[in-house]
CSV table of C-alpha atoms and ligand atoms in Angstrom, one decimal:
chain,number,residue,atom,x,y,z
E,1,MET,CA,-25.7,-9.3,-14.4
E,2,ALA,CA,-25.1,-13.0,-14.1
E,3,PHE,CA,-21.8,-14.6,-15.2
E,4,HIS,CA,-21.5,-18.3,-15.8
E,5,LEU,CA,-18.0,-19.1,-14.8
E,6,ARG,CA,-16.3,-22.4,-15.5
E,7,TYR,CA,-14.6,-24.2,-12.6
E,8,ILE,CA,-10.9,-24.8,-13.2
E,9,GLU,CA,-9.5,-26.5,-10.1
E,10,LYS,CA,-9.0,-26.4,-6.4
E,11,LYS,CA,-6.0,-26.3,-4.1
E,12,GLU,CA,-5.7,-26.9,-0.3
E,13,ILE,CA,-3.9,-23.8,0.7
E,14,CYS,CA,-3.7,-24.5,4.4
E,15,LYS,CA,-5.3,-27.1,6.7
E,16,ASP,CA,-8.9,-27.9,5.7
E,17,THR,CA,-9.1,-24.7,3.6
E,18,HIS,CA,-9.4,-24.7,-0.2
E,19,ALA,CA,-8.9,-22.1,-2.9
E,20,LEU,CA,-11.3,-22.6,-5.9
E,21,TYR,CA,-10.5,-21.1,-9.2
E,22,PHE,CA,-13.0,-20.0,-11.9
E,23,ASP,CA,-12.2,-19.0,-15.5
E,24,ILE,CA,-13.0,-15.4,-16.4
E,25,THR,CA,-11.3,-15.4,-19.8
E,26,GLY,CA,-13.3,-13.3,-22.3
E,27,LYS,CA,-15.8,-12.4,-19.6
E,28,ASP,CA,-16.5,-8.8,-18.6
E,29,PHE,CA,-16.6,-9.8,-14.9
E,30,TYR,CA,-15.8,-6.6,-13.0
E,31,TYR,CA,-15.3,-6.2,-9.3
E,32,LYS,CA,-13.4,-4.0,-6.9
E,33,ALA,CA,-10.6,-5.5,-4.7
E,34,GLY,CA,-12.2,-6.6,-1.5
E,35,GLN,CA,-15.7,-7.2,-2.9
E,36,TYR,CA,-17.8,-10.4,-2.7
E,37,ALA,CA,-20.2,-12.0,-5.2
E,38,SER,CA,-23.2,-14.2,-4.8
E,39,VAL,CA,-22.6,-17.6,-6.1
E,40,THR,CA,-25.2,-20.1,-7.3
E,41,ILE,CA,-24.7,-23.8,-8.1
E,42,PRO,CA,-27.5,-24.2,-10.7
E,43,ILE,CA,-27.7,-28.0,-10.6
E,44,LEU,CA,-27.7,-28.3,-6.8
E,45,GLU,CA,-31.0,-29.5,-5.3
E,46,ALA,CA,-30.1,-28.8,-1.7
E,47,LYS,CA,-31.9,-31.5,0.2
E,48,ASP,CA,-30.9,-29.8,3.5
E,49,GLY,CA,-33.3,-26.9,2.6
E,50,LYS,CA,-30.5,-24.3,2.8
E,51,GLY,CA,-30.6,-23.4,-0.9
E,52,ASN,CA,-28.0,-23.2,-3.7
E,53,LYS,CA,-26.7,-19.7,-3.2
E,54,ARG,CA,-24.0,-18.2,-0.9
E,55,HIS,CA,-21.8,-15.1,-0.8
E,56,PHE,CA,-18.0,-15.4,-1.3
E,57,SER,CA,-15.4,-12.8,-1.2
E,58,ILE,CA,-13.1,-12.8,-4.2
E,59,ALA,CA,-9.7,-13.4,-2.8
E,60,ASN,CA,-7.5,-12.3,-5.7
E,61,ALA,CA,-7.1,-8.7,-7.0
E,62,PRO,CA,-9.0,-7.6,-10.1
E,63,GLY,CA,-7.1,-7.4,-13.4
E,64,GLU,CA,-4.5,-9.8,-12.0
E,65,ASN,CA,-5.3,-13.1,-13.8
E,66,ASN,CA,-7.8,-14.7,-16.1
E,67,PHE,CA,-9.4,-16.4,-13.1
E,68,ILE,CA,-11.1,-15.5,-9.9
E,69,GLU,CA,-10.3,-17.2,-6.6
E,70,ILE,CA,-12.5,-18.0,-3.7
E,71,ILE,CA,-11.6,-19.5,-0.4
E,72,THR,CA,-13.7,-21.9,1.7
E,73,ARG,CA,-13.8,-24.6,4.3
E,74,LYS,CA,-15.9,-27.8,4.4
E,75,SER,CA,-19.0,-27.6,6.4
E,76,GLY,CA,-21.9,-30.1,6.6
E,77,SER,CA,-24.2,-28.4,4.1
E,78,ASP,CA,-25.1,-29.7,0.6
E,79,PHE,CA,-23.8,-26.5,-0.8
E,80,SER,CA,-20.4,-26.9,0.8
E,81,GLY,CA,-20.2,-30.6,-0.2
E,82,LYS,CA,-20.9,-29.7,-3.8
E,83,ILE,CA,-18.7,-26.7,-4.2
E,84,LEU,CA,-15.8,-28.7,-2.9
E,85,ASN,CA,-16.4,-31.5,-5.4
E,86,LEU,CA,-17.0,-29.7,-8.6
E,87,VAL,CA,-15.8,-31.3,-11.8
E,88,LYS,CA,-13.5,-29.3,-14.1
E,89,GLY,CA,-15.6,-27.3,-16.6
E,90,GLU,CA,-18.8,-27.1,-14.4
E,91,GLU,CA,-20.4,-23.7,-14.4
E,92,LEU,CA,-21.4,-21.7,-11.3
E,93,VAL,CA,-23.3,-18.4,-11.6
E,94,PHE,CA,-21.5,-15.3,-10.1
E,95,GLU,CA,-23.6,-12.2,-9.6
E,96,ASN,CA,-23.7,-8.7,-8.2
E,97,PRO,CA,-20.2,-8.0,-6.9
E,98,ALA,CA,-20.7,-5.8,-3.9
E,99,GLY,CA,-19.3,-4.7,-0.6
E,100,GLU,CA,-18.3,-1.3,0.8
E,101,ILE,CA,-15.0,-2.5,2.2
E,102,ASN,CA,-13.1,-2.3,-1.1
E,103,ALA,CA,-9.9,-0.7,-2.5
E,104,ASP,CA,-11.8,2.4,-3.7
E,105,ASN,CA,-13.3,3.1,-0.2
E,106,ILE,CA,-10.4,2.8,2.2
E,107,HIS,CA,-9.4,5.9,4.0
E,108,GLY,CA,-6.0,7.2,5.2
E,109,SER,CA,-3.7,4.6,6.9
E,110,PRO,CA,-6.0,1.6,7.4
E,111,VAL,CA,-6.0,-0.8,10.3
E,112,PHE,CA,-7.6,-4.1,9.2
E,113,ILE,CA,-8.9,-6.5,11.8
E,114,ALA,CA,-9.7,-9.8,10.1
E,115,GLY,CA,-11.0,-13.1,11.5
E,116,GLY,CA,-11.2,-16.5,9.8
E,117,THR,CA,-12.4,-16.1,6.1
E,118,GLY,CA,-12.6,-12.4,6.8
E,119,ILE,CA,-9.0,-12.3,5.6
E,120,THR,CA,-10.0,-12.8,2.0
E,121,PRO,CA,-11.2,-9.3,1.2
E,122,VAL,CA,-8.1,-7.9,2.9
E,123,ARG,CA,-5.8,-10.2,0.9
E,124,SER,CA,-7.5,-8.9,-2.3
E,125,ILE,CA,-7.1,-5.3,-1.3
E,126,VAL,CA,-3.5,-5.6,-0.1
E,127,SER,CA,-2.3,-7.6,-3.2
E,128,TYR,CA,-4.1,-5.0,-5.4
E,129,TRP,CA,-2.3,-2.2,-3.8
E,130,LYS,CA,1.1,-4.0,-4.0
E,131,LYS,CA,0.6,-4.6,-7.7
E,132,LYS,CA,-0.5,-1.0,-8.3
E,133,GLY,CA,2.4,0.3,-6.3
E,134,VAL,CA,0.1,2.1,-3.9
E,135,HIS,CA,2.1,3.1,-0.8
E,136,LYS,CA,0.1,3.2,2.5
E,137,ARG,CA,0.8,2.5,6.0
E,138,ILE,CA,-1.2,-0.6,6.8
E,139,THR,CA,-1.7,-2.5,10.0
E,140,LEU,CA,-3.3,-6.0,9.8
E,141,PHE,CA,-4.5,-7.9,12.9
E,142,TYR,CA,-5.2,-11.4,11.6
E,143,ALA,CA,-7.1,-13.7,14.1
E,144,ASN,CA,-7.6,-17.4,13.5
E,145,ARG,CA,-7.7,-20.7,15.4
E,146,THR,CA,-4.3,-22.0,14.4
E,147,ALA,CA,-1.4,-20.8,12.1
E,148,ALA,CA,-1.8,-24.1,10.2
E,149,CYS,CA,-5.4,-23.3,9.2
E,150,ALA,CA,-4.8,-19.6,8.4
E,151,PRO,CA,-4.6,-18.8,4.7
E,152,PHE,CA,-2.1,-16.4,3.1
E,153,MET,CA,0.3,-16.3,6.1
E,154,ASP,CA,3.4,-16.6,3.9
E,155,GLU,CA,2.2,-13.9,1.6
E,156,PHE,CA,1.5,-11.4,4.4
E,157,ARG,CA,4.9,-12.3,6.0
E,158,MET,CA,6.5,-11.4,2.7
E,159,TYR,CA,4.9,-7.9,2.7
E,160,GLU,CA,6.0,-7.2,6.3
E,161,SER,CA,7.9,-3.9,6.5
E,162,SER,CA,7.9,-0.6,8.4
E,163,SER,CA,4.8,0.4,6.4
E,164,PHE,CA,3.1,-3.0,6.7
E,165,GLU,CA,2.6,-4.2,10.3
E,166,PHE,CA,1.3,-7.8,10.4
E,167,ILE,CA,0.1,-9.2,13.8
E,168,PRO,CA,-1.1,-12.7,13.6
E,169,ILE,CA,-3.2,-13.8,16.6
E,170,PHE,CA,-3.8,-17.6,17.1
E,171,GLU,CA,-6.0,-19.3,19.7
E,172,GLU,CA,-3.8,-22.4,19.7
E,173,GLY,CA,-0.1,-22.9,19.4
E,174,GLU,CA,2.9,-21.5,21.2
E,175,GLU,CA,5.1,-19.9,18.6
E,176,GLU,CA,6.8,-16.8,19.9
E,177,ARG,CA,6.3,-14.7,16.7
E,178,TYR,CA,2.5,-15.0,17.1
E,179,GLU,CA,0.2,-13.4,19.6
E,180,LYS,CA,-1.7,-16.0,21.5
E,181,GLY,CA,-5.5,-15.8,22.1
E,182,VAL,CA,-8.0,-13.6,20.4
E,183,PHE,CA,-8.0,-10.0,19.3
E,184,ASN,CA,-8.3,-8.0,22.5
E,185,GLU,CA,-7.7,-4.6,24.0
E,186,GLU,CA,-4.2,-5.3,25.2
E,187,ILE,CA,-3.0,-6.5,21.8
E,188,PHE,CA,-4.8,-3.6,20.1
E,189,ARG,CA,-3.3,-0.9,22.2
E,190,ARG,CA,0.2,-2.4,22.1
E,191,TYR,CA,0.4,-2.3,18.3
E,192,THR,CA,-1.6,0.9,17.7
E,193,ASN,CA,0.1,4.0,19.0
E,194,ASP,CA,-1.9,6.5,16.9
E,195,ILE,CA,-5.4,5.2,17.6
E,196,SER,CA,-7.5,8.3,16.8
E,197,ALA,CA,-5.6,9.0,13.5
E,198,ARG,CA,-6.5,5.6,11.9
E,199,TYR,CA,-9.5,4.1,10.1
E,200,TYR,CA,-10.6,0.6,11.0
E,201,TYR,CA,-11.9,-2.2,8.7
E,202,ILE,CA,-13.2,-5.2,10.5
E,203,THR,CA,-14.0,-8.4,8.5
E,204,GLY,CA,-15.0,-11.6,10.0
E,205,PRO,CA,-17.8,-13.6,11.8
E,206,PRO,CA,-20.5,-11.7,13.8
E,207,ALA,CA,-19.1,-12.5,17.3
E,208,MET,CA,-15.7,-11.2,16.3
E,209,LEU,CA,-17.1,-8.0,14.7
E,210,SER,CA,-19.1,-7.0,17.8
E,211,GLU,CA,-16.2,-7.8,20.2
E,212,ALA,CA,-13.7,-5.8,18.0
E,213,ILE,CA,-16.1,-2.8,17.8
E,214,LYS,CA,-16.4,-2.7,21.6
E,215,ILE,CA,-12.6,-2.7,21.9
E,216,LEU,CA,-12.2,0.1,19.4
E,217,VAL,CA,-15.0,2.3,20.9
E,218,LYS,CA,-13.6,1.8,24.4
E,219,ALA,CA,-10.2,3.0,23.1
E,220,GLY,CA,-11.8,6.2,21.8
E,221,VAL,CA,-12.2,5.4,18.1
E,222,ARG,CA,-15.1,7.4,16.7
E,223,ASP,CA,-18.0,5.5,15.0
E,224,GLU,CA,-17.4,7.1,11.6
E,225,ARG,CA,-13.9,5.6,11.5
E,226,ILE,CA,-15.1,2.0,11.9
E,227,PHE,CA,-16.3,-0.1,9.0
E,228,ILE,CA,-17.4,-3.7,9.2
E,229,GLU,CA,-18.3,-6.6,7.0
E,230,ASN,CA,-19.7,-9.9,8.2
E,231,VAL,CA,-17.8,-12.5,6.2
L,1,FAD,C1,-20.2,-10.7,2.4
L,1,FAD,C2,-19.9,-12.2,2.7
L,1,FAD,C3,-18.7,-12.8,2.2
L,1,FAD,C4,-18.5,-14.1,2.5
L,1,FAD,N1,-17.3,-14.7,2.1
L,1,FAD,C5,-17.0,-16.0,2.3
L,1,FAD,C6,-15.8,-16.6,1.9
L,1,FAD,O1,-15.0,-15.9,1.3
L,1,FAD,N2,-15.6,-17.9,2.1
L,1,FAD,C7,-16.5,-18.6,2.8
L,1,FAD,O2,-16.3,-19.8,3.1
L,1,FAD,N3,-17.7,-18.1,3.2
L,1,FAD,C8,-18.0,-16.8,3.0
L,1,FAD,N4,-19.2,-16.3,3.4
L,1,FAD,C9,-20.1,-17.1,4.1
L,1,FAD,C10,-20.8,-18.0,3.0
L,1,FAD,O3,-21.7,-17.2,2.3
L,1,FAD,C11,-21.6,-19.1,3.7
L,1,FAD,O4,-22.6,-18.5,4.6
L,1,FAD,C12,-20.7,-20.0,4.5
L,1,FAD,O5,-19.7,-20.5,3.7
L,1,FAD,C13,-21.5,-21.1,5.2
L,1,FAD,O6,-22.2,-21.8,4.2
L,1,FAD,P1,-22.6,-23.3,4.5
L,1,FAD,O7,-23.4,-23.8,3.5
L,1,FAD,O8,-21.3,-24.0,4.8
L,1,FAD,O9,-23.3,-23.1,6.0
L,1,FAD,P2,-24.7,-23.4,6.5
L,1,FAD,O10,-24.8,-22.7,7.9
L,1,FAD,O11,-25.0,-24.8,6.5
L,1,FAD,O12,-25.7,-22.6,5.5
L,1,FAD,C14,-25.7,-21.3,5.5
L,1,FAD,C15,-26.8,-20.8,4.5
L,1,FAD,O13,-28.0,-21.6,4.7
L,1,FAD,C16,-29.1,-20.8,4.9
L,1,FAD,N5,-29.9,-21.5,5.9
L,1,FAD,C17,-29.4,-21.9,7.1
L,1,FAD,N6,-30.4,-22.6,7.8
L,1,FAD,C18,-31.5,-22.6,7.0
L,1,FAD,C19,-32.8,-23.2,7.1
L,1,FAD,N7,-33.2,-23.9,8.1
L,1,FAD,N8,-33.6,-23.0,6.0
L,1,FAD,C20,-33.3,-22.3,4.9
L,1,FAD,N9,-32.0,-21.8,4.7
L,1,FAD,C21,-31.2,-21.9,5.8
L,1,FAD,C22,-28.6,-19.5,5.4
L,1,FAD,O14,-29.4,-18.4,5.1
L,1,FAD,C23,-27.3,-19.4,4.6
L,1,FAD,O15,-27.5,-18.9,3.3
L,1,FAD,C24,-19.4,-14.9,3.2
L,1,FAD,C25,-20.6,-14.3,3.6
L,1,FAD,C26,-20.9,-13.0,3.4
L,1,FAD,C27,-22.2,-12.4,3.9
């Protein structure tokens, strides 16, 4: 089913990264926390030949607001240029919410390993659980280039507790409270002392997914405990 949703506004939520909001008031737009939708800009004639449709994770939890939120960064494509310059009231078409990594499908005490915009489904799931009062032990490894361009840092910091372990990992910067570099075996082992008992959800760009899978498998995680999504 296709939903024509009106653009409300955008906010720069961290360096070069925008949250875009679309009105779902009165619409029966249903999705599960963590899912993505395919998004079409109907009026866009993409001269770069890359088309007018992309997938976007929905970053806020369902049932939370009368809007949905997507997060994106500027690239050189016509699609990116247009979606970051919408006029209030313009309609985009949202279809087919999908994605197996969603709040209904998370087993046991999850370990999330998120890179870049891969953090958006995790943010949706965690905020959904927080609002519903779901108590789970959660570990979140969050890899990004810098702290300044990593969305939702303050929010995850706020959730930190004995049952929510938050491990930001940044390639650049020297702050002591962050791990430096990329997600790697040493960092993984240092923060995960019950490796075989956990379930693993990896969301991010393809290179990061394959590297993270190698690390988990080498550490003895069985295939059936690893779930991935290319975001
Ligand atoms: C499940 C999922 C969730 C995602 N969630 C997010 C999200 O929350 N935020 C976000 O920013 N991005 C997300 N993405 C990625 C997003 O869909 C876009 O791929 C990304 O934003 C890059 O789009 P672009 O136009 O900037 O990049 P570009 O690389 O310029 O374009 C990518 C698109 O162009 C097409 N394309 C590339 N070259 C050609 C060609 N020569 N001819 C025809 N078509 C071509 C590709 O098939 C692809 O659809 C998600 C992707 C997936 C699969």
